[in-house]
Tab-separated table of C-alpha atoms in Angstrom:
chain	number	residue	atom	x	y	z
A	1	MET	CA	-57.939	-48.446	34.514
A	2	THR	CA	-55.648	-50.035	37.238
A	3	SER	CA	-54.046	-48.015	40.100
A	4	ARG	CA	-50.631	-48.688	41.281
A	5	ASP	CA	-52.141	-48.690	44.813
A	6	GLY	CA	-53.470	-51.739	46.531
A	7	PHE	CA	-52.698	-55.407	46.255
A	8	GLN	CA	-54.794	-58.590	45.535
A	9	TRP	CA	-54.194	-62.026	45.905
A	10	THR	CA	-55.727	-65.346	44.699
A	11	PRO	CA	-54.536	-69.046	44.916
A	12	GLU	CA	-54.233	-69.069	41.032
A	13	GLU	CA	-52.366	-65.662	40.371
A	14	GLY	CA	-50.723	-65.309	43.781
A	15	LEU	CA	-49.960	-61.647	44.888
A	16	ALA	CA	-50.121	-58.682	42.412
A	17	GLN	CA	-49.636	-55.195	43.198
A	18	GLY	CA	-52.456	-52.632	41.673
A	19	ILE	CA	-56.166	-52.709	41.831
A	20	PRO	CA	-58.518	-51.623	38.967
A	21	SER	CA	-60.598	-48.643	39.982
A	22	ILE	CA	-63.032	-46.132	38.370
A	23	GLY	CA	-61.192	-43.382	40.367
A	24	VAL	CA	-57.899	-43.605	38.207
A	25	ILE	CA	-57.714	-40.402	36.054
A	26	SER	CA	-56.498	-40.873	32.473
A	27	PRO	CA	-54.964	-39.064	31.004
A	28	PRO	CA	-53.018	-38.021	34.014
A	29	THR	CA	-52.773	-34.384	33.232
A	30	ASN	CA	-54.717	-32.072	30.976
A	31	ILE	CA	-52.175	-29.093	31.455
A	32	LEU	CA	-51.170	-27.531	28.110
A	33	SER	CA	-47.753	-26.153	27.518
A	34	GLY	CA	-47.458	-22.631	28.249
A	35	SER	CA	-50.247	-22.504	30.802
A	36	LYS	CA	-50.474	-19.405	32.881
A	37	PRO	CA	-50.825	-19.098	36.666
A	38	TRP	CA	-53.896	-20.100	38.296
A	39	ASP	CA	-56.130	-18.594	40.633
A	40	VAL	CA	-55.982	-21.346	43.219
A	41	ILE	CA	-53.776	-24.488	43.627
A	42	VAL	CA	-55.423	-27.396	45.412
A	43	VAL	CA	-52.921	-30.017	46.652
A	44	GLY	CA	-54.777	-33.456	47.191
A	45	GLY	CA	-57.468	-35.250	45.342
A	46	GLY	CA	-59.266	-36.785	48.386
A	47	TYR	CA	-62.658	-35.477	49.571
A	48	SER	CA	-61.289	-32.255	50.951
A	49	GLY	CA	-59.505	-31.348	47.908
A	50	LEU	CA	-62.347	-32.368	45.409
A	51	THR	CA	-64.512	-30.430	47.386
A	52	ALA	CA	-62.561	-27.285	47.367
A	53	ALA	CA	-61.604	-27.749	43.618
A	54	ARG	CA	-65.206	-28.136	42.773
A	55	ASP	CA	-66.646	-25.373	44.660
A	56	LEU	CA	-64.022	-22.764	43.442
A	57	CYS	CA	-64.414	-23.829	39.761
A	58	VAL	CA	-68.030	-23.549	40.175
A	59	ALA	CA	-67.426	-20.094	41.584
A	60	GLY	CA	-65.709	-19.113	38.457
A	61	LEU	CA	-62.141	-19.336	39.521
A	62	ARG	CA	-59.264	-21.134	37.430
A	63	VAL	CA	-58.118	-24.163	39.640
A	64	LEU	CA	-55.196	-26.374	39.531
A	65	LEU	CA	-55.496	-29.789	41.348
A	66	VAL	CA	-52.129	-31.271	42.014
A	67	GLU	CA	-52.287	-35.204	43.239
A	68	ALA	CA	-49.552	-37.492	43.878
A	69	ARG	CA	-51.386	-40.685	43.161
A	70	ASP	CA	-52.737	-41.873	39.878
A	71	ARG	CA	-56.327	-41.688	41.226
A	72	ILE	CA	-58.816	-39.676	43.189
A	73	GLY	CA	-60.227	-40.338	46.606
A	74	GLY	CA	-57.187	-40.133	48.879
A	75	ARG	CA	-57.883	-42.362	51.877
A	76	SER	CA	-61.384	-43.312	50.564
A	77	TRP	CA	-61.153	-45.260	47.277
A	78	SER	CA	-62.837	-48.450	46.023
A	79	SER	CA	-61.704	-51.331	43.601
A	80	ASN	CA	-63.676	-52.360	40.466
A	81	ILE	CA	-62.754	-56.037	40.542
A	82	GLY	CA	-64.965	-57.684	38.026
A	83	GLY	CA	-67.472	-54.887	38.766
A	84	TYR	CA	-67.261	-55.269	42.544
A	85	PRO	CA	-66.243	-52.480	44.959
A	86	PHE	CA	-64.009	-53.707	47.595
A	87	GLU	CA	-63.415	-50.535	49.793
A	88	MET	CA	-59.787	-49.710	50.302
A	89	GLY	CA	-60.136	-47.166	52.924
A	90	GLY	CA	-63.103	-44.930	54.224
A	91	THR	CA	-66.305	-46.869	53.439
A	92	TRP	CA	-69.528	-45.991	55.434
A	93	VAL	CA	-71.676	-42.928	55.184
A	94	HIS	CA	-75.028	-41.891	56.763
A	95	TRP	CA	-77.682	-39.485	56.371
A	96	GLY	CA	-77.091	-38.071	60.035
A	97	GLN	CA	-73.733	-36.671	58.557
A	98	PRO	CA	-74.873	-33.372	57.256
A	99	HIS	CA	-71.832	-32.671	54.547
A	100	VAL	CA	-71.982	-36.092	53.130
A	101	TRP	CA	-75.865	-36.059	52.674
A	102	ARG	CA	-75.819	-32.687	50.956
A	103	GLU	CA	-73.408	-34.020	48.555
A	104	ILE	CA	-75.448	-37.430	48.122
A	105	SER	CA	-78.560	-35.300	47.432
A	106	ARG	CA	-76.594	-33.044	45.126
A	107	TYR	CA	-75.604	-35.932	42.944
A	108	GLN	CA	-78.957	-37.628	43.216
A	109	MET	CA	-77.215	-40.733	44.839
A	110	ARG	CA	-79.703	-41.522	47.831
A	111	THR	CA	-80.835	-44.629	46.176
A	112	ASP	CA	-77.268	-45.608	45.576
A	113	MET	CA	-76.622	-46.525	49.268
A	114	GLU	CA	-77.179	-50.056	50.695
A	115	PRO	CA	-76.730	-51.750	54.117
A	116	SER	CA	-73.600	-53.635	54.810
A	117	PHE	CA	-75.223	-56.143	57.265
A	118	ASP	CA	-77.767	-58.855	56.033
A	119	PHE	CA	-78.836	-61.082	58.813
A	120	SER	CA	-81.601	-62.713	56.667
A	121	ARG	CA	-80.069	-66.140	56.232
A	122	GLY	CA	-76.981	-68.326	56.951
A	123	VAL	CA	-75.148	-68.626	60.065
A	124	ASN	CA	-76.683	-65.483	61.480
A	125	HIS	CA	-74.541	-65.098	64.688
A	126	PHE	CA	-71.815	-63.196	66.380
A	127	GLN	CA	-68.687	-65.071	67.445
A	128	LEU	CA	-66.447	-63.965	70.089
A	129	ARG	CA	-63.104	-65.590	70.428
A	130	THR	CA	-60.836	-64.614	73.462
A	131	ASN	CA	-57.978	-66.183	75.459
A	132	ASP	CA	-60.718	-67.600	77.637
A	133	GLY	CA	-62.476	-69.407	74.634
A	134	THR	CA	-65.205	-68.908	71.937
A	135	SER	CA	-68.611	-67.809	72.560
A	136	ILE	CA	-71.398	-67.836	70.003
A	137	MET	CA	-74.345	-65.641	70.376
A	138	SER	CA	-77.146	-63.925	68.552
A	139	HIS	CA	-76.955	-60.489	67.046
A	140	GLU	CA	-79.235	-59.094	69.646
A	141	ASP	CA	-76.941	-60.433	72.561
A	142	GLU	CA	-73.962	-59.022	70.585
A	143	ASP	CA	-75.743	-55.736	70.692
A	144	THR	CA	-76.625	-55.901	74.229
A	145	LEU	CA	-73.005	-56.975	75.144
A	146	LEU	CA	-71.436	-54.052	73.445
A	147	ALA	CA	-73.986	-51.349	74.291
A	148	THR	CA	-73.648	-52.250	78.204
A	149	ALA	CA	-69.864	-52.131	78.005
A	150	LEU	CA	-69.880	-48.913	75.974
A	151	GLN	CA	-72.176	-47.276	78.354
A	152	LYS	CA	-70.026	-47.991	81.265
A	153	PHE	CA	-67.036	-46.646	79.370
A	154	VAL	CA	-68.545	-43.245	78.285
A	155	ASN	CA	-70.750	-42.663	81.411
A	156	VAL	CA	-68.463	-39.972	82.944
A	157	ASP	CA	-71.183	-37.518	83.946
A	158	GLY	CA	-74.194	-39.621	84.610
A	159	SER	CA	-75.830	-38.818	81.319
A	160	LEU	CA	-73.816	-40.799	78.768
A	161	GLY	CA	-71.615	-37.889	77.921
A	162	ARG	CA	-74.509	-35.608	77.136
A	163	LYS	CA	-73.461	-33.271	79.883
A	164	ILE	CA	-69.891	-33.080	79.322
A	165	ILE	CA	-70.182	-32.627	75.470
A	166	PRO	CA	-73.488	-31.083	74.723
A	167	PHE	CA	-72.066	-29.840	71.249
A	168	ALA	CA	-69.895	-32.208	69.510
A	169	HIS	CA	-68.633	-29.656	67.097
A	170	ASP	CA	-67.230	-27.265	69.763
A	171	SER	CA	-66.208	-29.815	72.682
A	172	PHE	CA	-62.456	-28.809	72.594
A	173	HIS	CA	-63.120	-25.343	73.894
A	174	VAL	CA	-65.236	-26.598	76.957
A	175	PRO	CA	-62.884	-26.883	79.970
A	176	GLU	CA	-64.945	-29.659	81.599
A	177	ALA	CA	-64.672	-32.050	78.591
A	178	ARG	CA	-61.135	-30.750	77.590
A	179	GLN	CA	-59.774	-32.486	80.603
A	180	TYR	CA	-60.392	-36.029	79.172
A	181	ASP	CA	-58.091	-35.277	76.357
A	182	SER	CA	-55.221	-36.120	78.707
A	183	MET	CA	-56.761	-39.449	79.577
A	184	SER	CA	-56.101	-42.506	77.445
A	185	ALA	CA	-58.652	-45.290	76.753
A	186	LYS	CA	-56.308	-47.517	78.977
A	187	ASP	CA	-56.681	-44.971	81.918
A	188	ARG	CA	-60.561	-45.038	81.497
A	189	LEU	CA	-60.604	-48.863	81.045
A	190	ASP	CA	-58.567	-49.096	84.445
A	191	VAL	CA	-61.324	-46.827	86.221
A	192	ILE	CA	-64.174	-48.977	85.197
A	193	ALA	CA	-62.492	-52.431	85.121
A	194	PRO	CA	-64.116	-53.976	88.352
A	195	SER	CA	-67.560	-53.417	86.648
A	196	LEU	CA	-66.740	-55.177	83.385
A	197	THR	CA	-67.245	-58.882	82.947
A	198	PRO	CA	-64.438	-60.754	80.894
A	199	ASN	CA	-66.626	-60.598	77.698
A	200	GLU	CA	-67.555	-56.955	78.148
A	201	ARG	CA	-64.034	-55.936	78.450
A	202	ALA	CA	-62.844	-57.991	75.404
A	203	ALA	CA	-65.750	-56.549	73.093
A	204	LEU	CA	-65.239	-53.005	74.474
A	205	GLU	CA	-61.429	-53.039	73.973
A	206	SER	CA	-61.856	-54.428	70.585
A	207	PHE	CA	-64.334	-51.829	69.520
A	208	VAL	CA	-62.311	-48.902	70.921
A	209	LEU	CA	-59.230	-50.206	68.986
A	210	LEU	CA	-61.364	-50.476	65.735
A	211	CYS	CA	-62.167	-46.911	66.086
A	212	SER	CA	-58.647	-45.618	66.831
A	213	CYS	CA	-56.543	-48.320	65.437
A	214	GLY	CA	-53.781	-47.409	67.678
A	215	THR	CA	-53.299	-48.935	71.101
A	216	LEU	CA	-55.334	-48.582	74.208
A	217	GLU	CA	-52.436	-46.381	75.867
A	218	THR	CA	-52.081	-44.126	72.669
A	219	THR	CA	-55.926	-43.560	72.020
A	220	SER	CA	-57.315	-40.339	73.343
A	221	PHE	CA	-60.350	-41.026	75.482
A	222	PHE	CA	-61.711	-37.633	74.567
A	223	GLU	CA	-61.583	-38.261	71.001
A	224	PHE	CA	-63.643	-41.389	71.543
A	225	LEU	CA	-66.381	-39.506	73.606
A	226	HIS	CA	-66.494	-37.015	70.595
A	227	TRP	CA	-67.278	-39.944	68.280
A	228	TRP	CA	-69.867	-41.094	70.813
A	229	ALA	CA	-71.455	-37.693	70.849
A	230	LEU	CA	-71.587	-37.429	67.192
A	231	CYS	CA	-73.438	-40.626	67.005
A	232	GLY	CA	-76.165	-39.547	69.323
A	233	TYR	CA	-74.740	-40.903	72.518
A	234	THR	CA	-75.950	-44.475	71.755
A	235	TYR	CA	-74.470	-47.737	70.746
A	236	GLN	CA	-77.119	-48.151	67.839
A	237	GLY	CA	-76.277	-44.652	66.804
A	238	CYS	CA	-72.531	-45.826	66.469
A	239	MET	CA	-73.398	-48.803	64.413
A	240	ASP	CA	-75.714	-46.964	62.179
A	241	SER	CA	-73.194	-44.100	61.572
A	242	LEU	CA	-69.911	-45.727	61.582
A	243	ILE	CA	-70.470	-49.161	59.739
A	244	SER	CA	-73.868	-49.775	58.402
A	245	TYR	CA	-74.400	-48.004	54.967
A	246	LYS	CA	-72.154	-47.783	51.904
A	247	PHE	CA	-72.302	-46.944	48.150
A	248	LYS	CA	-73.436	-50.014	45.985
A	249	GLY	CA	-70.722	-48.814	43.362
A	250	GLY	CA	-68.091	-48.082	46.044
A	251	GLN	CA	-66.539	-44.731	47.274
A	252	SER	CA	-64.999	-43.942	43.698
A	253	SER	CA	-68.555	-43.836	42.478
A	254	PHE	CA	-69.119	-40.870	44.565
A	255	ALA	CA	-65.834	-39.016	44.542
A	256	ILE	CA	-65.653	-39.019	40.738
A	257	ARG	CA	-68.850	-36.997	40.658
A	258	PHE	CA	-66.973	-34.221	42.509
A	259	PHE	CA	-64.205	-34.403	39.943
A	260	GLU	CA	-66.518	-34.677	36.881
A	261	GLU	CA	-68.465	-31.620	38.105
A	262	ALA	CA	-65.261	-29.586	38.415
A	263	LEU	CA	-63.872	-30.545	35.100
A	264	SER	CA	-67.182	-29.695	33.287
A	265	THR	CA	-66.887	-25.994	34.243
A	266	GLY	CA	-63.695	-25.819	31.891
A	267	ARG	CA	-61.794	-24.103	34.631
A	268	LEU	CA	-60.186	-27.154	36.341
A	269	SER	CA	-56.529	-28.191	35.287
A	270	TYR	CA	-55.138	-31.154	37.079
A	271	ALA	CA	-51.727	-32.981	37.505
A	272	PHE	CA	-51.728	-36.529	38.836
A	273	ASN	CA	-48.441	-38.580	39.675
A	274	SER	CA	-47.323	-35.325	40.931
A	275	PRO	CA	-45.993	-35.463	44.516
A	276	VAL	CA	-45.102	-32.205	45.978
A	277	GLU	CA	-41.743	-31.254	47.262
A	278	ALA	CA	-42.049	-27.706	48.367
A	279	ILE	CA	-44.712	-24.941	48.901
A	280	LYS	CA	-43.405	-21.338	48.888
A	281	ASP	CA	-45.552	-18.285	49.735
A	282	GLU	CA	-44.115	-15.362	48.145
A	283	GLY	CA	-46.689	-12.840	49.274
A	284	SER	CA	-48.064	-11.842	45.632
A	285	LYS	CA	-48.412	-15.755	44.695
A	286	VAL	CA	-47.928	-19.214	46.026
A	287	THR	CA	-45.490	-21.391	44.075
A	288	LEU	CA	-45.628	-25.178	44.235
A	289	THR	CA	-42.732	-27.465	43.317
A	290	THR	CA	-43.069	-31.085	42.402
A	291	ARG	CA	-40.448	-33.799	43.240
A	292	ASP	CA	-39.629	-33.800	39.415
A	293	GLY	CA	-38.955	-30.108	39.544
A	294	ARG	CA	-42.239	-28.751	37.884
A	295	GLN	CA	-43.447	-25.299	39.320
A	296	TYR	CA	-47.094	-24.083	39.332
A	297	SER	CA	-48.019	-20.628	40.789
A	298	GLY	CA	-51.437	-19.286	42.173
A	299	ALA	CA	-52.662	-16.398	44.249
A	300	ARG	CA	-53.824	-18.994	46.933
A	301	LEU	CA	-53.008	-22.464	47.637
A	302	VAL	CA	-55.399	-25.054	49.576
A	303	SER	CA	-53.236	-27.747	51.324
A	304	THR	CA	-55.158	-31.081	51.928
A	305	ILE	CA	-52.150	-32.827	53.100
A	306	PRO	CA	-52.770	-35.400	55.851
A	307	LEU	CA	-51.290	-34.656	59.303
A	308	ASN	CA	-48.955	-37.582	59.249
A	309	VAL	CA	-47.318	-36.323	55.889
A	310	LEU	CA	-47.372	-32.749	56.541
A	311	ASN	CA	-43.630	-32.776	58.025
A	312	SER	CA	-42.438	-34.300	54.686
A	313	ILE	CA	-43.165	-31.169	52.711
A	314	SER	CA	-40.800	-28.012	52.898
A	315	PHE	CA	-42.819	-25.000	53.486
A	316	TYR	CA	-41.468	-21.425	53.132
A	317	PRO	CA	-42.007	-19.303	55.273
A	318	PRO	CA	-41.796	-22.392	57.756
A	319	LEU	CA	-44.852	-23.580	59.387
A	320	ASP	CA	-45.320	-22.394	63.028
A	321	THR	CA	-43.907	-24.535	65.777
A	322	GLN	CA	-47.336	-25.789	67.254
A	323	ARG	CA	-48.389	-27.151	63.832
A	324	MET	CA	-44.966	-28.845	63.270
A	325	ALA	CA	-44.998	-30.368	66.620
A	326	ALA	CA	-48.339	-31.761	66.088
A	327	ALA	CA	-47.139	-33.057	62.580
A	328	ASN	CA	-44.028	-34.580	64.054
A	329	GLN	CA	-46.207	-36.434	66.812
A	330	GLY	CA	-48.897	-37.409	64.381
A	331	HIS	CA	-51.954	-39.437	64.709
A	332	VAL	CA	-52.136	-43.003	65.867
A	333	ASN	CA	-54.086	-44.923	63.349
A	334	GLN	CA	-51.961	-47.766	61.664
A	335	CYS	CA	-55.083	-49.829	60.628
A	336	VAL	CA	-54.730	-53.011	58.642
A	337	LYS	CA	-57.933	-53.714	56.544
A	338	VAL	CA	-58.109	-56.857	54.565
A	339	HIS	CA	-61.061	-57.840	52.432
A	340	ALA	CA	-61.591	-61.692	51.884
A	341	GLU	CA	-63.652	-63.302	49.252
A	342	ILE	CA	-64.909	-66.627	50.740
A	343	SER	CA	-66.865	-69.471	49.374
A	344	ASN	CA	-69.022	-69.965	52.434
A	345	LYS	CA	-72.267	-68.394	51.627
A	346	ASP	CA	-73.800	-68.685	55.012
A	347	MET	CA	-70.973	-66.380	56.453
A	348	ARG	CA	-72.726	-63.408	54.970
A	349	SER	CA	-74.831	-62.794	58.159
A	350	TRP	CA	-71.683	-63.572	60.328
A	351	THR	CA	-69.799	-60.998	62.613
A	352	GLY	CA	-66.887	-61.753	64.908
A	353	ILE	CA	-64.265	-60.550	67.295
A	354	SER	CA	-60.894	-62.328	67.626
A	355	TYR	CA	-59.067	-60.683	70.535
A	356	PRO	CA	-56.195	-60.138	71.639
A	357	PHE	CA	-54.373	-63.039	70.306
A	358	ASN	CA	-55.041	-62.512	66.555
A	359	LYS	CA	-53.404	-60.163	64.118
A	360	LEU	CA	-56.733	-59.226	62.750
A	361	MET	CA	-59.316	-58.472	65.434
A	362	TYR	CA	-62.944	-57.496	64.154
A	363	ALA	CA	-64.744	-58.747	61.137
A	364	ILE	CA	-68.100	-58.664	59.397
A	365	GLY	CA	-69.825	-60.219	56.408
A	366	ASP	CA	-69.972	-57.205	54.063
A	367	GLY	CA	-71.328	-58.199	50.668
A	368	THR	CA	-71.859	-60.996	48.094
A	369	THR	CA	-69.576	-60.992	45.163
A	370	PRO	CA	-70.544	-61.441	41.492
A	371	ALA	CA	-69.299	-65.105	41.806
A	372	GLY	CA	-71.811	-65.566	44.636
A	373	ASN	CA	-69.115	-65.654	47.234
A	374	THR	CA	-69.180	-63.865	50.591
A	375	HIS	CA	-67.242	-60.822	51.074
A	376	ILE	CA	-65.793	-60.444	54.600
A	377	VAL	CA	-63.986	-57.350	55.700
A	378	CYS	CA	-61.425	-57.631	58.630
A	379	PHE	CA	-59.742	-54.996	60.805
A	380	GLY	CA	-56.551	-55.451	62.925
A	381	GLY	CA	-52.835	-55.264	63.151
A	382	PHE	CA	-52.559	-52.513	65.580
A	383	ASN	CA	-51.474	-54.646	68.467
A	384	ASN	CA	-49.609	-57.294	66.418
A	385	HIS	CA	-48.940	-55.152	63.451
A	386	ILE	CA	-48.706	-57.072	60.086
A	387	HIS	CA	-48.029	-55.700	56.620
A	388	PRO	CA	-50.089	-57.914	54.621
A	389	GLU	CA	-48.282	-58.008	51.244
A	390	GLU	CA	-44.942	-58.896	52.923
A	391	ASP	CA	-46.436	-62.365	54.307
A	392	VAL	CA	-49.579	-63.344	52.530
A	393	ARG	CA	-49.495	-66.894	54.282
A	394	GLU	CA	-49.520	-64.794	57.746
A	395	THR	CA	-52.308	-62.866	56.455
A	396	ARG	CA	-54.277	-65.628	55.373
A	397	LYS	CA	-53.780	-67.406	58.733
A	398	ALA	CA	-55.079	-64.215	60.521
A	399	VAL	CA	-58.221	-64.214	58.375
A	400	GLU	CA	-58.837	-67.910	58.851
A	401	ASN	CA	-58.416	-67.330	62.660
A	402	MET	CA	-61.496	-65.163	62.687
A	403	ALA	CA	-63.684	-68.041	62.388
A	404	PRO	CA	-61.722	-71.431	62.125
A	405	GLY	CA	-62.996	-73.732	59.511
A	406	ASN	CA	-65.323	-71.389	57.655
A	407	MET	CA	-62.853	-69.164	55.710
A	408	ASP	CA	-61.911	-70.927	52.461
A	409	ILE	CA	-60.260	-68.029	50.859
A	410	LYS	CA	-60.769	-67.210	47.236
A	411	ARG	CA	-59.370	-63.757	47.226
A	412	LEU	CA	-57.574	-61.242	49.427
A	413	VAL	CA	-57.798	-57.549	48.701
A	414	PHE	CA	-56.074	-54.680	50.624
A	415	HIS	CA	-54.274	-51.456	50.693
A	416	ASN	CA	-51.156	-51.124	53.296
A	417	TRP	CA	-51.975	-47.582	54.611
A	418	SER	CA	-48.985	-47.549	57.196
A	419	LYS	CA	-46.434	-48.018	54.235
A	420	ASP	CA	-48.295	-45.520	51.932
A	421	GLU	CA	-45.934	-42.641	51.901
A	422	TYR	CA	-48.815	-40.129	51.079
A	423	ALA	CA	-50.872	-41.248	54.204
A	424	LYS	CA	-48.567	-42.697	56.608
A	425	GLY	CA	-51.571	-44.234	58.406
A	426	ALA	CA	-55.401	-44.565	57.903
A	427	TRP	CA	-58.174	-42.347	59.176
A	428	PHE	CA	-57.240	-39.855	61.834
A	429	PHE	CA	-57.373	-40.689	65.485
A	430	SER	CA	-55.792	-38.674	68.194
A	431	PRO	CA	-53.299	-39.579	70.872
A	432	PRO	CA	-54.217	-37.889	74.396
A	433	GLY	CA	-53.217	-34.238	74.279
A	434	LEU	CA	-52.733	-33.505	70.728
A	435	LEU	CA	-56.050	-32.014	69.807
A	436	SER	CA	-56.346	-29.809	73.135
A	437	THR	CA	-53.108	-28.288	72.329
A	438	SER	CA	-53.028	-28.210	68.431
A	439	LEU	CA	-56.446	-28.266	66.942
A	440	ASP	CA	-56.633	-24.554	66.760
A	441	ALA	CA	-53.148	-24.217	65.158
A	442	LEU	CA	-53.904	-27.077	62.643
A	443	ARG	CA	-56.925	-25.064	61.300
A	444	ARG	CA	-55.040	-21.849	61.020
A	445	ARG	CA	-54.014	-20.560	57.690
A	446	HIS	CA	-50.409	-19.866	56.803
A	447	GLY	CA	-50.243	-16.633	54.670
A	448	ASN	CA	-51.687	-17.445	51.375
A	449	VAL	CA	-51.912	-21.163	52.192
A	450	VAL	CA	-55.210	-22.461	53.671
A	451	PHE	CA	-55.029	-25.882	55.287
A	452	ALA	CA	-58.150	-28.356	55.005
A	453	ASN	CA	-58.174	-32.100	56.082
A	454	SER	CA	-60.561	-34.267	57.944
A	455	ASP	CA	-57.705	-34.617	60.339
A	456	TRP	CA	-58.755	-31.245	62.057
A	457	ALA	CA	-62.387	-30.854	61.031
A	458	VAL	CA	-64.621	-29.861	64.040
A	459	GLY	CA	-67.526	-32.217	63.253
A	460	TRP	CA	-67.028	-35.583	61.937
A	461	ARG	CA	-63.314	-35.537	62.165
A	462	SER	CA	-61.527	-38.247	60.331
A	463	PHE	CA	-64.740	-39.130	58.452
A	464	ILE	CA	-65.462	-38.370	54.752
A	465	ASP	CA	-68.090	-35.896	56.116
A	466	GLY	CA	-65.312	-33.963	57.736
A	467	ALA	CA	-63.358	-34.057	54.587
A	468	ILE	CA	-66.145	-32.296	52.853
A	469	GLU	CA	-66.708	-29.999	55.752
A	470	GLU	CA	-63.050	-28.829	55.467
A	471	GLY	CA	-63.120	-28.722	51.744
A	472	THR	CA	-65.998	-26.517	51.971
A	473	ARG	CA	-64.566	-24.139	54.589
A	474	ALA	CA	-61.299	-23.743	52.496
A	475	ALA	CA	-63.239	-22.817	49.366
A	476	MET	CA	-65.479	-20.353	50.951
A	477	THR	CA	-62.448	-18.686	52.589
A	478	VAL	CA	-60.490	-18.482	49.218
A	479	LYS	CA	-63.563	-17.493	46.976
A	480	GLU	CA	-64.497	-14.734	49.416
A	481	GLU	CA	-61.097	-13.238	49.220
A	482	LEU	CA	-60.464	-13.475	45.792
A	483	GLN	CA	-63.809	-12.396	44.601
A	484	SER	CA	-64.072	-9.295	46.827
A	485	ASN	CA	-60.566	-8.131	45.926
A	486	PRO	CA	-59.824	-9.332	42.509
A	487	SER	CA	-56.239	-7.775	42.301
A	488	PRO	CA	-54.411	-10.697	43.816
A	489	ARG	CA	-55.854	-13.077	41.226
A	490	LEU	CA	-53.285	-14.223	38.805
A	491	ARG	CA	-54.951	-13.827	35.326
A	492	LEU	CA	-54.210	-14.941	31.807
């Protein structure tokens, strides 16, 4: 099946919208005419929504999953182009992420993981291109460069952040740590600038921007410290947790397990291609209205709508002022992620930074396609923003500029998250001040509406693990209420 989402380009076929994926659901609904109200409506088929829907179905509740897209996965989904999974959004997972690992174990997918990096053959080097020229170094020297720079960046307490953030999951309630949320990455860089070499500064800035996909001025320094703490306060921990391990079959091969388990209970109804217009809490029930006028009711509703989209939905009663202020401000991540299939097999062991002059900035060799070509994944666009589908020639140029003379492009694949009306950005990253003022408000319920999204998880916020954490929390909240007090449930 082919999703409406995503684009691919080849020299032979040109640009085409729509990517085949095993995450596309057909038929798009299983609701029968005359269906009566559900116990719970879950809005959104990403990992938060899939987790909540599955857990509630398994608990014996009747659940309706409403999704605007034609597929599951939300901001984490993969292609199935000739059987190869180009990851359109969230990609990497790690056994140190507890909620992800629980689900990987649940679905017996431990052996379905593989490393992104393969430095066993080929060019086997790191290429740093800056305004000052090009440096080629070993991956060991790459690690030393980045580790040294990052340690200078995070060492606000003489212990690489361990004292200031001893518990990454509860850091925003610690005054000594909370103060850093008013500081941007640029503010912190200015403090340590005299201690950085030009190469350290270029590598550090590009790594920070890879995490936030905003600008240095709009990147919360504290949120970066939070990521650092989650990764064990080490550069190697960051590399292992953030960009090293993925599913052989792609994220959609994981997400589909949640959906299939929920469906197997016989208690899951679903409606895809169903953008939400309004959510009304009437006390005895919550009614959802889609853009085309369909209405569905349940005793509770779990909203997994991302922060940057929340202000496009009409809520009654209206959402509180603090939550709306956060939604109106939004997070900063406007990542451009472009996959390139290239003919040069030796580039499988290549990594590179091209900063700050190029419209793509950070790239790695990430796999070998069935045709034997190298798969390169590139990130950038947040300093010199591009919309890849609007100018493929410019996008190709940006890929080629990552390693001039080595990028014979056979295919480009991408999803423009900035122009995706159901995301309005990629994974969450906070601007200064947003979370210290609004995290608790974003996590609060709103009457019979419970909010669950990775954007306000307390652990691996903005990661797949955080999405599962939030879906688990919402399902437990709703399950305990409805099963301990059956009267609010809307029965057949």
